[in-house]
Coordinates of C-alpha atoms in Angstrom, one line a residue:
M176 CA 0.0 0.0 0.0
E177 CA 2.8 2.5 0.9
E178 CA 4.7 1.7 -2.3
F179 CA 1.6 2.1 -4.5
D180 CA 0.6 5.3 -2.6
T181 CA 4.1 6.7 -3.1
E182 CA 4.0 6.0 -6.9
G183 CA 0.5 7.3 -7.2
E184 CA -0.9 4.1 -8.6
V185 CA -3.7 3.5 -6.1
T186 CA -7.1 5.2 -6.1
K187 CA -8.4 7.0 -3.1
E188 CA -11.2 4.5 -2.6
L189 CA -8.9 1.6 -2.6
L190 CA -6.5 3.4 -0.2
S191 CA -9.4 3.9 2.1
F192 CA -10.4 0.3 1.8
V193 CA -6.9 -1.0 2.7
H194 CA -6.6 1.4 5.7
A195 CA -9.8 -0.1 7.1
Q196 CA -8.6 -3.7 6.3
L197 CA -5.3 -3.0 8.0
G198 CA -7.0 -1.4 11.0
F199 CA -9.1 -4.4 11.7
M200 CA -6.3 -6.9 11.2
L201 CA -4.2 -4.8 13.7
L202 CA -7.1 -4.7 16.0
F203 CA -7.3 -8.5 16.2
D204 CA -3.6 -8.6 16.7
L205 CA -4.0 -6.4 19.8
H206 CA -2.3 -3.3 18.3
F207 CA -5.1 -1.1 19.2
E208 CA -3.4 2.4 18.8
D209 CA -2.1 1.5 15.4
A210 CA -5.5 0.1 14.4
V211 CA -7.3 3.4 15.3
N212 CA -4.7 5.3 13.4
H213 CA -5.6 3.5 10.2
F214 CA -9.4 3.7 11.0
L215 CA -8.9 7.6 11.1
L216 CA -7.1 7.5 7.7
S217 CA -9.9 5.6 6.0
E218 CA -12.9 7.4 4.5
T219 CA -14.6 4.1 3.8
M220 CA -14.6 3.1 7.5
Q221 CA -17.8 4.0 9.4
P222 CA -18.2 4.5 13.2
P223 CA -20.9 2.0 13.6
E224 CA -18.3 -0.7 12.5
V225 CA -16.7 -0.5 15.9
F226 CA -20.1 -0.6 17.9
P227 CA -20.1 -4.5 18.1
F228 CA -16.6 -4.3 19.9
I229 CA -18.2 -2.1 22.6
M230 CA -21.8 -3.6 23.1
R231 CA -22.7 -7.1 22.4
D232 CA -25.2 -7.8 19.7
P233 CA -28.0 -7.5 19.4
N234 CA -28.5 -4.0 20.6
R235 CA -30.2 -0.6 19.7
W236 CA -27.6 0.0 16.8
S237 CA -27.1 -3.4 15.5
H238 CA -28.9 -2.6 12.1
L239 CA -26.5 0.3 11.6
V240 CA -23.4 -1.9 11.3
P241 CA -22.4 -2.3 7.6
R242 CA -21.0 -5.6 6.1
N243 CA -18.1 -4.5 4.0
R244 CA -16.0 -6.7 1.8
Y245 CA -12.9 -6.5 4.1
W246 CA -14.8 -8.0 6.9
G247 CA -14.0 -11.5 5.4
L248 CA -10.3 -10.9 6.2
H249 CA -10.6 -10.9 10.0
P250 CA -12.6 -12.8 12.6
P251 CA -16.1 -11.8 13.2
P252 CA -16.6 -8.7 15.6
A253 CA -16.8 -9.5 19.2
P254 CA -16.6 -7.5 22.5
L255 CA -13.1 -6.3 23.3
E256 CA -12.7 -8.6 26.2
E257 CA -13.2 -11.5 24.0
V258 CA -10.8 -10.2 21.4
I259 CA -8.2 -9.7 24.0
D260 CA -8.8 -13.2 25.4
D261 CA -8.4 -14.8 22.0
G262 CA -5.3 -12.7 21.4
L263 CA -3.7 -13.6 24.7
M264 CA -4.5 -17.3 23.9
A265 CA -2.7 -17.0 20.6
I266 CA 0.3 -15.4 22.3
Q267 CA 0.5 -18.3 24.7
R268 CA 0.4 -20.9 21.9
A269 CA 3.2 -19.0 20.1
M270 CA 5.3 -19.0 23.2
F271 CA 4.7 -22.8 23.6
L272 CA 5.5 -23.4 19.9
K273 CA 8.7 -21.1 20.2
K274 CA 9.9 -23.2 23.1
A275 CA 9.3 -26.4 20.9
G276 CA 11.4 -24.7 18.2
V277 CA 8.6 -23.8 15.8
D278 CA 8.7 -20.4 14.2
T279 CA 5.4 -18.4 14.4
S280 CA 4.1 -15.1 13.1
A281 CA 3.3 -13.7 16.5
D282 CA 4.6 -10.3 17.5
Q283 CA 8.1 -10.7 19.1
D284 CA 7.4 -7.9 21.6
F285 CA 4.5 -9.7 23.0
L286 CA 6.6 -13.0 23.2
I287 CA 9.3 -11.3 25.2
N288 CA 7.1 -9.1 27.4
P289 CA 3.6 -10.7 27.5
P290 CA 1.0 -8.0 28.2
S291 CA -1.6 -8.3 31.0
K292 CA -5.2 -8.4 30.1
A293 CA -5.9 -5.2 32.1
D294 CA -3.3 -3.2 30.2
L295 CA -4.6 -4.5 26.9
L296 CA -8.2 -3.6 27.8
E297 CA -7.3 -0.1 29.0
S298 CA -5.3 0.5 25.8
A299 CA -8.2 -0.7 23.6
I300 CA -10.8 1.5 25.4
K301 CA -8.6 4.5 25.2
S302 CA -8.1 3.9 21.4
I303 CA -11.7 3.4 20.7
I304 CA -12.6 6.4 22.7
R305 CA -10.1 8.5 20.6
Y306 CA -11.7 7.2 17.4
L307 CA -15.3 7.9 18.6
Y308 CA -14.4 11.3 19.9
V309 CA -12.9 12.3 16.5
S310 CA -15.9 10.8 14.7
R311 CA -18.3 13.2 16.6
D312 CA -17.3 16.0 14.2
K313 CA -18.3 14.1 11.2
D314 CA -21.5 14.7 9.4
L315 CA -23.5 11.6 10.4
S316 CA -27.1 10.6 10.7
P317 CA -28.8 11.1 14.1
P318 CA -28.9 7.4 15.0
V319 CA -25.2 7.1 14.5
K320 CA -24.5 10.2 16.5
E321 CA -26.7 8.6 19.2
G322 CA -24.7 5.5 19.2
I323 CA -21.4 7.3 19.2
D324 CA -22.2 9.5 22.2
T325 CA -23.8 6.7 24.3
L326 CA -21.1 4.2 23.8
L327 CA -18.5 7.0 24.5
M328 CA -20.2 7.3 27.9
Y329 CA -19.9 3.5 28.4
L330 CA -16.3 3.7 27.7
Y331 CA -15.6 6.7 29.9
R332 CA -17.5 4.8 32.6
A333 CA -15.3 1.7 32.1
L334 CA -12.1 3.8 32.8
N335 CA -13.9 5.9 35.4
L336 CA -13.1 9.1 33.5
V337 CA -15.3 11.3 35.6
D338 CA -14.4 14.6 34.2
D339 CA -14.9 13.3 30.6
M340 CA -18.2 11.8 31.6
E341 CA -19.5 15.1 33.1
K342 CA -18.1 17.1 30.2
L343 CA -20.1 15.0 27.7
A344 CA -23.2 14.9 29.8
S345 CA -23.2 18.7 30.4
S346 CA -22.6 19.6 26.8
H347 CA -24.8 19.2 23.6
N348 CA -24.9 15.4 23.1
Y349 CA -26.9 12.7 21.4
C350 CA -26.8 10.1 24.4
I351 CA -29.7 8.0 24.8
V352 CA -30.9 8.4 28.5
E353 CA -32.7 5.1 28.7
E354 CA -29.4 3.2 27.9
L355 CA -27.3 5.1 30.4
E356 CA -29.5 6.0 33.5
M357 CA -29.3 2.5 35.1
L358 CA -25.6 2.3 34.4
L359 CA -24.8 5.6 36.0
D360 CA -27.1 5.2 38.9
D361 CA -25.8 1.7 39.9
S362 CA -22.2 3.0 39.7
R363 CA -23.0 6.1 41.8
H364 CA -22.2 8.6 39.0
L365 CA -25.1 10.7 40.0
R366 CA -23.5 14.1 39.0
T367 CA -23.0 12.7 35.5
L368 CA -26.7 11.4 35.4
A369 CA -27.9 14.9 36.6
F370 CA -25.9 16.7 34.0
L371 CA -27.3 14.2 31.3
Y372 CA -30.9 14.8 32.5
A373 CA -30.4 18.5 32.3
S374 CA -29.1 18.5 28.8
K375 CA -32.1 16.4 27.8
G376 CA -34.6 18.9 29.2
M377 CA -35.5 16.5 32.0
C378 CA -35.1 19.2 34.6
S379 CA -37.2 17.6 37.3
K380 CA -35.1 14.4 37.5
A381 CA -31.9 16.4 37.3
L382 CA -33.1 18.7 40.2
T383 CA -34.1 15.6 42.2
I384 CA -30.6 14.2 42.0
W385 CA -29.0 17.5 42.9
R386 CA -31.3 17.6 45.9
I387 CA -30.3 14.0 47.0
L388 CA -26.7 14.9 46.7
A389 CA -27.2 18.0 48.8
K390 CA -28.9 16.2 51.6
N391 CA -26.6 13.2 51.5
Y392 CA -23.3 15.0 51.1
S393 CA -21.8 13.3 54.1
T394 CA -22.1 9.9 52.3
G395 CA -19.8 11.1 49.5
L396 CA -22.2 10.7 46.7
W397 CA -21.0 14.0 45.3
K398 CA -17.4 12.8 45.1
D399 CA -15.5 10.6 42.7
P400 CA -16.2 7.0 44.0
A401 CA -12.6 6.0 43.2
N402 CA -11.1 8.8 45.4
F403 CA -13.7 8.9 48.2
Q404 CA -12.0 6.1 50.2
E405 CA -8.7 8.1 50.0
S406 CA -10.2 11.4 51.3
D407 CA -8.8 12.7 54.6
S408 CA -11.3 12.6 57.4
L409 CA -10.1 15.9 58.8
D410 CA -11.5 17.6 55.7
S411 CA -15.0 16.2 56.1
S412 CA -16.5 19.4 57.2
T413 CA -15.0 21.3 54.3
D414 CA -16.0 18.5 51.9
S415 CA -19.6 18.6 53.3
S416 CA -20.1 22.4 52.7
S417 CA -18.4 22.1 49.3
G418 CA -20.8 19.3 48.2
Q419 CA -23.8 21.2 49.4
K420 CA -22.7 24.4 47.6
I421 CA -21.8 22.5 44.4
S422 CA -25.2 20.9 44.3
A423 CA -27.0 24.2 45.0
I424 CA -25.0 26.0 42.3
E425 CA -25.7 23.3 39.6
A426 CA -29.5 23.2 40.6
S427 CA -29.6 27.0 40.4
K428 CA -28.3 27.0 36.8
I429 CA -31.1 24.8 35.7
L430 CA -33.8 26.9 37.6
K431 CA -32.5 30.2 36.3
E432 CA -33.5 29.2 32.8
S433 CA -36.7 27.4 33.7
S434 CA -40.2 29.0 33.5
D435 CA -41.8 26.1 35.4
Q436 CA -43.0 27.9 38.4
D437 CA -44.0 24.9 40.4
L438 CA -40.7 23.3 39.9
I439 CA -38.8 26.3 40.9
L440 CA -40.8 26.8 44.1
E441 CA -40.4 23.1 44.8
H442 CA -36.6 23.4 44.9
L443 CA -36.3 27.0 46.1
E444 CA -36.3 26.1 49.8
W445 CA -33.4 23.7 49.9
I446 CA -31.3 25.9 47.7
A447 CA -32.0 28.9 50.2
D448 CA -31.0 26.6 53.0
V449 CA -27.6 26.2 51.4
D450 CA -27.0 29.6 50.0
Q451 CA -29.6 32.5 50.1
E452 CA -27.7 34.3 47.4
L453 CA -28.3 31.5 45.0
A454 CA -32.0 31.5 45.8
I455 CA -32.2 35.2 45.1
E456 CA -30.4 34.8 41.7
V457 CA -32.9 32.0 40.8
L458 CA -35.9 34.3 41.6
T459 CA -34.5 37.3 39.8
S460 CA -33.1 35.6 36.7
E461 CA -33.6 37.4 33.5
K462 CA -32.8 34.2 31.4
R463 CA -36.3 32.6 31.7
V464 CA -38.9 33.4 29.0
N465 CA -41.9 33.9 31.4
Q466 CA -41.4 35.5 34.8
L467 CA -42.9 34.1 38.0
V468 CA -46.1 35.1 39.5
P469 CA -45.0 37.5 42.5
E470 CA -47.8 36.5 44.8
K471 CA -46.9 32.8 44.6
V472 CA -43.2 33.4 45.0
L473 CA -43.7 35.6 48.1
A474 CA -46.1 33.1 49.6
S475 CA -43.6 30.3 49.1
I476 CA -40.5 32.1 50.7
D477 CA -39.8 31.2 54.3
P478 CA -40.8 34.0 56.5
R479 CA -37.5 33.6 58.4
K480 CA -35.4 34.3 55.2
V481 CA -36.2 38.0 55.2
E482 CA -33.2 39.0 52.9
I483 CA -34.6 36.8 50.1
Q484 CA -38.0 38.4 50.4
Q485 CA -36.5 42.0 50.5
R486 CA -34.2 41.3 47.6
Y487 CA -36.9 39.9 45.5
L488 CA -39.3 42.8 46.1
Q489 CA -36.5 45.2 45.5
W490 CA -35.9 43.6 42.1
L491 CA -39.6 43.7 41.3
I492 CA -39.9 47.4 42.1
E493 CA -36.6 48.7 40.7
D494 CA -35.7 46.4 37.9
Q495 CA -39.2 45.2 36.7
D496 CA -40.9 48.7 37.4
C497 CA -43.6 47.1 39.4
D498 CA -46.2 49.8 40.5
D499 CA -48.4 47.6 42.6
T500 CA -49.0 49.3 45.9
Q501 CA -49.2 46.0 47.7
F502 CA -45.6 45.2 46.9
H503 CA -44.4 48.7 47.6
T504 CA -46.1 48.5 51.0
L505 CA -44.9 45.0 51.8
Y506 CA -41.2 46.0 50.8
A507 CA -41.4 49.2 53.1
L508 CA -42.9 47.0 56.0
S509 CA -40.2 44.5 55.7
L510 CA -37.4 47.0 55.7
A511 CA -38.9 48.7 58.6
R512 CA -39.1 45.6 60.8
T513 CA -35.5 44.7 59.9
A514 CA -34.4 48.2 60.8
I515 CA -36.1 47.9 64.1
E516 CA -34.4 44.7 64.9
T517 CA -31.1 46.4 63.9
I518 CA -31.6 49.1 66.6
E519 CA -32.5 46.4 69.2
I520 CA -29.5 44.3 68.4
D521 CA -27.2 47.3 68.5
L522 CA -28.6 48.3 71.9
N523 CA -28.1 44.7 73.3
D524 CA -24.4 44.8 72.0
K525 CA -23.9 48.1 73.8
N526 CA -25.4 46.8 77.0
N527 CA -23.2 43.7 76.8
V528 CA -20.1 45.7 76.3
A529 CA -21.0 48.0 79.2
R530 CA -21.8 45.0 81.4
N531 CA -18.6 43.2 80.7
H532 CA -16.5 46.3 80.8
E533 CA -14.5 45.3 77.7
V534 CA -14.6 45.7 74.0
M535 CA -16.1 42.6 72.2
D536 CA -14.7 41.0 69.1
I537 CA -17.4 41.4 66.5
S538 CA -15.3 40.7 63.5
G539 CA -17.2 37.5 62.8
T540 CA -20.5 39.4 62.5
Q541 CA -19.1 42.3 60.5
T542 CA -21.0 41.2 57.4
E543 CA -24.3 40.9 59.2
Q544 CA -23.8 44.3 60.8
N545 CA -23.1 45.9 57.4
Y546 CA -26.2 44.3 56.0
R547 CA -28.3 45.7 58.9
Y548 CA -26.9 49.2 58.2
L549 CA -27.5 49.0 54.5
V550 CA -31.1 48.0 55.3
R551 CA -31.8 51.2 57.1
D552 CA -30.2 53.2 54.3
R553 CA -32.4 51.4 51.7
L554 CA -35.5 52.0 53.9
Q555 CA -34.8 55.8 54.0
L556 CA -34.1 56.0 50.3
F557 CA -37.2 53.9 49.4
L558 CA -39.5 55.9 51.7
Q559 CA -38.4 59.1 50.1
A560 CA -38.4 57.8 46.5
S561 CA -41.7 55.9 46.3
D562 CA -45.2 57.3 46.4
L563 CA -47.0 54.1 46.1
Y564 CA -46.7 52.6 49.7
D565 CA -49.2 53.2 52.5
P566 CA -47.4 55.6 54.9
E567 CA -49.9 55.1 57.7
E568 CA -49.4 51.4 57.7
V569 CA -45.7 51.8 57.8
L570 CA -45.9 54.4 60.6
D571 CA -48.0 52.0 62.7
V572 CA -45.1 49.6 62.6
I573 CA -42.3 52.1 63.5
Q574 CA -44.3 54.3 65.8
G575 CA -42.8 53.1 69.1
S576 CA -39.2 52.8 67.7
E577 CA -36.3 55.1 67.4
L578 CA -36.6 55.4 63.7
W579 CA -37.1 59.2 63.9
L580 CA -35.7 60.1 60.4
E581 CA -38.0 57.5 58.9
K582 CA -41.0 58.9 60.9
A583 CA -40.2 62.4 59.6
I584 CA -40.3 61.1 56.0
L585 CA -43.6 59.4 56.5
Y586 CA -45.1 62.4 58.2
R587 CA -43.9 64.5 55.3
K588 CA -45.6 62.1 52.8
M589 CA -48.8 62.6 54.9
G590 CA -48.4 66.3 54.8
Q591 CA -48.2 66.8 58.7
E592 CA -45.7 69.6 58.7
T593 CA -45.8 70.2 62.4
M594 CA -44.8 66.6 63.2
V595 CA -41.9 66.7 60.6
L596 CA -40.5 70.0 62.3
Q597 CA -40.8 68.5 65.8
I598 CA -38.8 65.4 64.8
L599 CA -36.2 67.3 62.8
A600 CA -35.8 70.1 65.3
L601 CA -36.4 68.4 68.7
K602 CA -35.7 64.7 68.4
L603 CA -32.9 64.8 65.8
E604 CA -31.7 68.3 66.6
D605 CA -30.9 68.8 62.9
S606 CA -31.3 72.6 62.5
E607 CA -30.1 72.5 58.9
A608 CA -32.7 69.8 57.8
A609 CA -35.4 71.7 59.7
E610 CA -34.6 75.0 57.9
Q611 CA -34.4 73.4 54.6
Y612 CA -37.8 71.8 55.1
C613 CA -39.3 75.2 56.0
A614 CA -37.7 76.6 52.8
E615 CA -39.5 73.7 50.9
I616 CA -42.8 74.7 52.5
G617 CA -42.2 78.2 51.3
R618 CA -44.1 80.1 54.0
N619 CA -42.7 82.5 56.6
D620 CA -45.0 81.1 59.2
A621 CA -43.2 77.8 59.0
Y622 CA -40.1 79.6 60.2
M623 CA -42.0 81.2 63.0
Q624 CA -43.3 77.7 64.0
L625 CA -39.9 76.4 64.0
L626 CA -38.7 79.4 66.1
D627 CA -41.4 78.7 68.7
M628 CA -40.3 75.1 68.8
Y629 CA -36.8 76.1 69.7
L630 CA -37.9 78.5 72.3
N631 CA -40.6 76.4 73.9
P632 CA -39.7 72.8 73.5
D633 CA -42.0 70.0 74.9
D634 CA -41.1 67.1 77.3
G635 CA -39.3 69.3 79.7
K636 CA -36.3 70.1 77.5
E637 CA -34.4 73.2 77.8
P638 CA -34.9 76.0 75.2
M639 CA -32.6 75.7 72.3
F640 CA -31.3 79.3 72.2
N641 CA -28.4 78.5 69.8
A642 CA -30.6 76.9 67.3
A643 CA -33.0 79.8 67.6
V644 CA -30.2 82.5 67.0
R645 CA -29.0 80.3 64.0
L646 CA -32.5 80.5 62.6
L647 CA -32.8 84.3 63.1
H648 CA -29.3 84.8 61.6
N649 CA -30.2 82.8 58.5
R650 CA -33.8 83.6 57.9
G651 CA -34.5 86.7 60.1
V652 CA -34.4 89.1 57.3
S653 CA -37.6 87.6 55.8
L654 CA -39.5 87.5 59.2
D655 CA -41.7 90.1 60.8
P656 CA -39.8 91.7 63.7
L657 CA -42.8 92.1 65.8
Q658 CA -43.8 88.5 65.5
V659 CA -40.2 87.5 66.3
L660 CA -40.1 89.8 69.4
E661 CA -43.4 88.3 70.6
K662 CA -42.0 84.7 70.3
L663 CA -38.7 85.6 72.1
S664 CA -38.6 84.1 75.6
P665 CA -37.9 86.5 78.5
E666 CA -35.4 83.9 79.7
M667 CA -33.3 84.2 76.5
P668 CA -29.9 85.9 77.4
L669 CA -29.9 89.3 75.6
Q670 CA -26.3 89.2 74.6
L671 CA -27.0 85.9 72.8
A672 CA -29.5 87.4 70.3
S673 CA -28.8 91.2 70.5
D674 CA -26.6 91.3 67.4
T675 CA -29.0 89.1 65.3
I676 CA -32.0 91.1 66.3
L677 CA -30.4 94.3 65.7
R678 CA -29.2 93.2 62.2
M679 CA -32.8 92.0 61.6
L680 CA -34.3 95.2 62.6
R681 CA -31.8 97.2 60.5
A682 CA -32.6 94.9 57.4
R683 CA -36.3 95.5 58.0
V684 CA -35.7 99.3 58.0
H685 CA -33.6 99.1 55.0
H686 CA -36.1 96.9 53.2
H687 CA -38.9 99.5 54.1
C688 CA -36.8 102.5 52.8
Q689 CA -35.9 100.5 49.8
G690 CA -39.6 99.8 49.1
Q691 CA -40.5 103.5 49.5
I692 CA -37.8 104.4 46.8
V693 CA -39.1 101.8 44.4
H694 CA -42.7 103.1 45.0
N695 CA -41.7 106.7 44.3
L696 CA -39.7 105.8 41.2
S697 CA -42.6 103.8 39.9
R698 CA -44.9 106.8 40.3
A699 CA -42.4 109.0 38.6
I700 CA -42.1 106.7 35.6
N701 CA -46.0 106.3 35.5
L702 CA -46.3 110.2 35.4
D703 CA -43.7 110.5 32.6
A704 CA -45.5 107.8 30.6
R705 CA -48.8 109.6 31.0
M706 CA -47.2 112.9 29.9
A707 CA -45.6 111.2 26.8
R708 CA -48.9 109.8 25.9
F709 CA -50.8 113.0 26.3
E710 CA -48.2 114.8 24.2
E711 CA -48.4 112.2 21.5
R712 CA -52.3 112.4 21.4
S713 CA -52.0 116.3 21.3
R714 CA -49.8 116.5 18.2
H715 CA -50.9 118.9 15.4
V716 CA -51.1 117.5 11.9
Q717 CA -51.5 119.7 8.9
I718 CA -53.5 118.3 5.9
N719 CA -53.6 120.1 2.5
D720 CA -55.5 119.4 -0.7
E721 CA -52.8 116.8 -1.8
S722 CA -53.1 114.7 1.3
I723 CA -54.5 111.1 0.7
C724 CA -55.5 108.2 2.9
D725 CA -52.7 105.6 3.3
S726 CA -55.4 102.8 3.2
C727 CA -58.0 103.6 0.6
R728 CA -55.9 106.3 -1.2
S729 CA -58.7 108.8 -1.5
R730 CA -58.2 112.5 -0.9
L731 CA -58.9 113.7 2.7
G732 CA -60.0 117.2 2.0
T733 CA -62.1 118.2 4.9
K734 CA -62.8 114.6 6.1
L735 CA -62.1 113.4 9.6
F736 CA -58.8 111.5 9.9
A737 CA -56.6 109.6 12.3
M738 CA -52.9 109.3 12.6
Y739 CA -51.1 106.2 14.0
P740 CA -47.9 106.2 16.0
D741 CA -46.0 105.1 12.8
D742 CA -47.1 108.4 11.3
S743 CA -49.5 106.8 8.8
V744 CA -52.7 108.9 8.1
V745 CA -56.1 107.3 7.3
C746 CA -59.6 108.6 6.8
Y747 CA -62.1 108.0 9.6
K748 CA -63.9 105.4 7.7
C749 CA -60.7 103.3 7.3
Y750 CA -59.8 104.0 11.0
R751 CA -63.1 102.4 12.0
R752 CA -62.3 99.4 9.8
L753 CA -58.6 99.0 10.8
G754 CA -59.1 99.7 14.6
E755 CA -56.5 101.2 17.0
S756 CA -54.1 98.3 17.0
T757 CA -53.2 97.9 13.3
S758 CA -52.0 100.7 11.2
A759 CA -52.6 101.3 7.4
R760 CA -49.1 100.1 6.9
G761 CA -49.9 96.7 8.4
R762 CA -48.1 97.0 11.7
N763 CA -49.8 95.5 14.7
F764 CA -48.8 97.5 17.7
K765 CA -49.8 94.9 20.2
Q766 CA -47.4 92.3 18.9
D767 CA -44.7 94.9 17.5
A768 CA -44.7 97.8 19.8
I769 CA -43.2 101.1 18.6
F770 CA -41.2 103.6 20.7
K771 CA -40.1 107.0 20.1
P772 CA -37.2 108.9 21.8
G773 CA -39.6 111.4 23.3
W774 CA -41.5 108.7 25.1
L775 CA -38.6 107.5 27.1
V776 CA -38.3 108.8 30.7
S777 CA -35.3 111.0 31.0
R778 CA -35.7 112.2 34.6

């Protein structure tokens, strides 16, 4: 073949025929790697021709095996174990004949170093795997592809190539599930079976397996059975958590793309028990075609897993633009309850520190504390941004708590200005925020009300003179001095407010004088304008015999006439028709005013 191929005297079809023939002859001579090399060089050779060496006839793919002419040059196809047994027997006979002085055609390497059955079987399986793996890229019929992938899984399982099994099962494949599920189940390759179910759209079965693996992680079902016995007992806790997390991650991948609501809610709880973040990702996945019904999702979430509920509601409102008042109120209530718990936990921590007279190590709970603080920030932002929740219902929940800023936001939503000012000024003592709120109200009486709160606080508090002076300093110019003086307390130190009050009074006097000046200037301008109008209307116009109307072009003579500010002259008849606003030259004085230098005020 090599000689003819070099001289170019052999056809391509014959060359393929010879490669296939040599491949099968080498296969029965136990040279499996060389046999596969020839199979790959043959275009005549078809993948189903190696199926009988893997699975005993009759089977699902027996009818696909062709009967070519070169089949007469080698023994009938048989499973690889039988081929190896026959080959080993032939080697033993050759060794006996060689001792008897009889020459044989057996391979000298095999006679010198007889191979073991296990080594030959491993070599045969690896070689067939290589051939089938390359054949996957060929353009073949679906039944042939099914046979290749299914038998590949058989061979991977024979060598316990777990990574290759899972890679094949999790990728696009043509494996026949019915042929493999019992094999994989009995051999405890449940991960591979779960990947295979998922790739075939059998999500329910796949999720059931991942749930079993998560619950039975301590038995080692999630690990490679060959290596499970070798695992160190000291790493059992790490292995347990890893097994749970891996199972939950793989299950979440399936659920993120599924639109089966019942299936998702069925497995959501155990995923949340392993990792709440994965459960949130499942509920908020954008990969599924049809989103879940929010009411059913919220009803299925464990009430103790507050973070999942809050994150799902946040996703509904912010990412899905949900405008349902029910969900807005539910989200606000959930955040409010968590914020109240935050305050109580912080108070307990402070009490414990004070009781023990030492600083406690809270590094282990740092993440939880950060989450609690973020919850309160989210609550405040949401209460300010949304107008769709019920403020009264939220206020009922936080009424007895220390969430004063949140209460101020709610009272503001409800329009109760006095309550907002009392919280900002007296409870939070935030003078800047209180003054800003008065500025938003836009009425001077709000500042007077705030000043009264500073000077006459309730609940036995001392007057807040400094805050009152600050308010007068910032806003006193716009306030009525008499009302301010009436509000001032007799107990207020004079030296504390004297400069501010003096400046306020001076500003009021200046404002009054400035108003008088503006008033007098306006009267002067009005008088000048009236004089200019009078002078314009008193102008003398001389008309002679040649004067004509600028509108109808008739001679004026002794007719009555009118003159417009643009110096156009018309007869009285045209003036009645045109009116006072539009001249004969088409100028509309209401839209396009005209000014003359004599009209401008010069004084």
